Tab-separated table of C-alpha atoms in Angstrom:
chain	number	residue	atom	x	y	z
A	1	UNK	CA	0.000	0.000	0.000
A	2	UNK	CA	2.753	2.444	0.952
A	3	UNK	CA	4.691	1.827	-2.273
A	4	UNK	CA	1.644	2.636	-4.386
A	5	UNK	CA	0.747	5.740	-2.348
A	6	UNK	CA	4.353	6.924	-2.753
A	7	UNK	CA	4.085	6.317	-6.530
A	8	UNK	CA	6.823	3.679	-6.564
A	9	UNK	CA	6.707	1.052	-9.339
A	10	UNK	CA	4.249	-1.645	-8.290
A	11	UNK	CA	5.025	-4.305	-10.916
A	12	UNK	CA	7.852	-5.983	-8.928
A	13	UNK	CA	5.632	-6.219	-5.836
A	14	UNK	CA	2.695	-7.465	-7.904
A	15	UNK	CA	4.754	-10.218	-9.511
A	16	UNK	CA	6.235	-11.073	-6.111
A	17	UNK	CA	2.727	-11.752	-4.806
A	18	UNK	CA	2.332	-14.426	-7.470
A	19	UNK	CA	5.730	-15.866	-6.650
A	20	UNK	CA	4.956	-16.031	-2.925
A	21	UNK	CA	1.221	-16.755	-2.762
A	22	UNK	CA	0.198	-18.141	-6.162
A	23	UNK	CA	-2.066	-16.606	-8.780
A	24	UNK	CA	-5.437	-16.660	-7.019
A	25	UNK	CA	-4.428	-15.609	-3.512
A	26	UNK	CA	-1.771	-13.222	-4.835
A	27	UNK	CA	-4.264	-11.501	-7.146
A	28	UNK	CA	-6.689	-11.034	-4.262
A	29	UNK	CA	-3.995	-9.581	-2.013
A	30	UNK	CA	-2.719	-7.203	-4.678
A	31	UNK	CA	-6.200	-6.042	-5.725
A	32	UNK	CA	-7.147	-5.252	-2.134
A	33	UNK	CA	-3.850	-3.462	-1.437
A	34	UNK	CA	-3.863	-1.551	-4.736
A	35	UNK	CA	-7.466	-0.462	-4.296
A	36	UNK	CA	-6.804	0.742	-0.742
A	37	UNK	CA	-3.719	2.619	-1.956
A	38	UNK	CA	-5.668	4.150	-4.845
A	39	UNK	CA	-8.364	5.271	-2.430
A	40	UNK	CA	-5.832	6.845	-0.072
A	41	UNK	CA	-4.090	8.633	-2.942
A	42	UNK	CA	-7.448	9.826	-4.305
A	43	UNK	CA	-8.375	11.299	-0.925
A	44	UNK	CA	-4.934	12.892	-0.515
A	45	UNK	CA	-5.299	14.451	-3.970
A	46	UNK	CA	-8.805	15.656	-3.199
A	47	UNK	CA	-8.218	17.066	0.286
A	48	UNK	CA	-4.558	17.367	1.386
A	49	UNK	CA	-2.519	18.178	-1.720
A	50	UNK	CA	-5.266	19.749	-3.806
A	51	UNK	CA	-3.438	23.019	-4.542
A	52	UNK	CA	-0.221	21.304	-5.610
A	53	UNK	CA	-1.990	18.686	-7.732
A	54	UNK	CA	-4.229	21.353	-9.330
A	55	UNK	CA	-1.179	23.401	-10.314
A	56	UNK	CA	0.272	20.403	-12.151
A	57	UNK	CA	-3.046	19.293	-13.662
A	58	UNK	CA	-4.064	22.763	-14.832
A	59	UNK	CA	-1.205	22.723	-17.342
A	60	UNK	CA	-2.344	19.422	-18.859
A	61	UNK	CA	-4.732	19.522	-21.797
A	62	UNK	CA	-5.142	15.769	-21.386
A	63	UNK	CA	-6.256	16.163	-17.770
A	64	UNK	CA	-8.853	18.783	-18.736
A	65	UNK	CA	-10.254	16.401	-21.359
A	66	UNK	CA	-10.396	13.580	-18.813
A	67	UNK	CA	-12.097	15.817	-16.257
A	68	UNK	CA	-14.773	16.805	-18.790
A	69	UNK	CA	-15.367	13.152	-19.703
A	70	UNK	CA	-15.515	12.129	-16.031
A	71	UNK	CA	-18.171	14.798	-15.410
A	72	UNK	CA	-20.340	13.060	-18.029
A	73	UNK	CA	-19.658	9.374	-17.254
A	74	UNK	CA	-17.437	8.980	-14.174
A	75	UNK	CA	-17.456	5.229	-13.511
A	76	UNK	CA	-17.175	4.252	-17.174
A	77	UNK	CA	-14.332	6.674	-17.939
A	78	UNK	CA	-12.324	5.732	-14.833
A	79	UNK	CA	-12.764	2.035	-15.685
A	80	UNK	CA	-11.619	2.589	-19.272
A	81	UNK	CA	-8.664	4.671	-18.105
A	82	UNK	CA	-7.623	1.876	-15.752
A	83	UNK	CA	-7.808	-0.639	-18.599
A	84	UNK	CA	-5.865	1.634	-20.955
A	85	UNK	CA	-2.700	2.982	-19.337
A	86	UNK	CA	-2.766	6.607	-20.504
A	87	UNK	CA	-1.502	7.841	-17.131
A	88	UNK	CA	0.787	6.012	-14.716
A	89	UNK	CA	-1.587	4.368	-12.210
A	90	UNK	CA	0.010	5.674	-9.023
A	91	UNK	CA	0.131	9.314	-10.119
A	92	UNK	CA	-3.292	9.243	-11.723
A	93	UNK	CA	-4.892	8.420	-8.365
A	94	UNK	CA	-3.975	11.895	-7.125
A	95	UNK	CA	-5.319	13.532	-10.292
A	96	UNK	CA	-8.621	11.629	-10.133
A	97	UNK	CA	-9.111	13.216	-6.717
A	98	UNK	CA	-9.517	16.531	-8.548
A	99	UNK	CA	-12.173	15.262	-10.931
A	100	UNK	CA	-15.925	15.305	-10.442
A	101	UNK	CA	-16.125	11.539	-9.847
A	102	UNK	CA	-17.504	10.411	-6.485
A	103	UNK	CA	-15.280	8.299	-4.249
A	104	UNK	CA	-17.130	4.947	-4.296
A	105	UNK	CA	-17.734	4.783	-8.071
A	106	UNK	CA	-14.045	5.694	-8.486
A	107	UNK	CA	-13.020	2.901	-6.114
A	108	UNK	CA	-15.251	0.324	-7.833
A	109	UNK	CA	-13.996	1.302	-11.302
A	110	UNK	CA	-10.419	1.160	-10.039
A	111	UNK	CA	-10.860	-2.328	-8.595
A	112	UNK	CA	-12.422	-3.657	-11.792
A	113	UNK	CA	-9.945	-1.845	-14.030
A	114	UNK	CA	-6.936	-3.105	-12.066
A	115	UNK	CA	-8.071	-6.736	-12.135
A	116	UNK	CA	-6.931	-7.889	-15.621
A	117	UNK	CA	-3.425	-6.417	-15.460
A	118	UNK	CA	-2.975	-7.458	-11.855
A	119	UNK	CA	-3.971	-11.045	-12.616
A	120	UNK	CA	-1.493	-11.132	-15.493
A	121	UNK	CA	1.445	-9.797	-13.470
A	122	UNK	CA	0.649	-12.041	-10.516
A	123	UNK	CA	0.369	-15.053	-12.790
A	124	UNK	CA	3.766	-14.152	-14.254
A	125	UNK	CA	5.164	-14.271	-10.719
A	126	UNK	CA	3.584	-17.656	-10.122
A	127	UNK	CA	5.096	-18.996	-13.360
A	128	UNK	CA	8.503	-17.728	-12.217
A	129	UNK	CA	7.994	-19.536	-8.908
A	130	UNK	CA	7.095	-22.770	-10.679
A	131	UNK	CA	10.170	-22.582	-12.898
A	132	UNK	CA	12.356	-21.710	-9.908
A	133	UNK	CA	11.000	-24.710	-7.999
A	134	UNK	CA	11.645	-26.895	-11.043
A	135	UNK	CA	15.286	-25.823	-11.092
A	136	UNK	CA	15.663	-26.827	-7.436
A	137	UNK	CA	13.720	-30.099	-7.728
A	138	UNK	CA	15.537	-33.332	-8.450
A	139	UNK	CA	13.125	-34.093	-11.271
A	140	UNK	CA	11.043	-31.616	-13.227
A	141	UNK	CA	8.002	-33.895	-13.053
A	142	UNK	CA	7.942	-33.695	-9.249
A	143	UNK	CA	7.685	-29.873	-9.252
A	144	UNK	CA	5.400	-29.063	-12.186
A	145	UNK	CA	1.944	-30.607	-12.525
A	146	UNK	CA	1.802	-29.498	-16.192
A	147	UNK	CA	4.480	-29.270	-18.906
A	148	UNK	CA	6.238	-25.900	-19.168
A	149	UNK	CA	4.480	-25.008	-22.404
A	150	UNK	CA	1.073	-25.016	-20.676
A	151	UNK	CA	2.251	-22.261	-18.329
A	152	UNK	CA	3.910	-20.363	-21.159
A	153	UNK	CA	0.750	-20.678	-23.265
A	154	UNK	CA	-1.422	-19.229	-20.502
A	155	UNK	CA	1.041	-16.381	-20.016
A	156	UNK	CA	1.159	-15.553	-23.749
A	157	UNK	CA	-2.644	-15.803	-23.956
A	158	UNK	CA	-2.950	-13.431	-20.994
A	159	UNK	CA	-0.610	-10.937	-22.613
A	160	UNK	CA	-2.565	-11.089	-25.879
A	161	UNK	CA	-5.859	-10.662	-24.029
A	162	UNK	CA	-4.477	-7.708	-22.048
A	163	UNK	CA	-3.315	-6.059	-25.273
A	164	UNK	CA	-6.756	-6.531	-26.830
A	165	UNK	CA	-8.537	-5.127	-23.768
A	166	UNK	CA	-6.186	-2.125	-23.821
A	167	UNK	CA	-6.951	-1.531	-27.514
A	168	UNK	CA	-10.704	-1.740	-26.930
A	169	UNK	CA	-10.505	0.621	-23.944
A	170	UNK	CA	-8.299	3.059	-25.868
A	171	UNK	CA	-10.749	3.110	-28.770
A	172	UNK	CA	-13.657	3.736	-26.394
A	173	UNK	CA	-11.728	6.567	-24.740
A	174	UNK	CA	-10.940	8.153	-28.100
A	175	UNK	CA	-14.630	7.925	-29.025
A	176	UNK	CA	-15.400	9.683	-25.713
A	177	UNK	CA	-13.186	12.560	-26.785
A	178	UNK	CA	-10.002	11.479	-25.006
A	179	UNK	CA	-7.087	11.146	-27.410
A	180	UNK	CA	-4.032	9.158	-26.248
A	181	UNK	CA	-1.687	11.290	-28.340
A	182	UNK	CA	-2.425	14.598	-26.570
């Protein structure tokens, strides 16, 4: 939670959750922690650091476009923004605190929007754990219930699915008036 609130890169911690706890439990842990951190950052942006964050955001044409879109369709736009990484997640939490979106729709959209990417990174950590255990095992068959290519196939499929979801979300955002290139 602290790493995300401090805007430190979360990918190593997310993958570590998969390595340590497995894909299902690790995804749950990361989603809860990331959502709590996003909520804290949102509230800090809205109440404690509002002047500082506004001074940064006021210079961004992209932020103004997002704010206008959020005024129209808050939950949907936040969800699409979470699925399509236009802004870095940790920093965007502070900026969303300045928008017109209410706290609980923001939190729900954040949780749902974080889920696909989180599951993918956590699963990558679990795959690394499985391969690490295989290296330490006396026989590969004793450590891996499936052949290596099953794990690799799921990982590649997850990456392809994440890319497709990002493309769909980006297209929807562009149709809402938010252009990734601005």
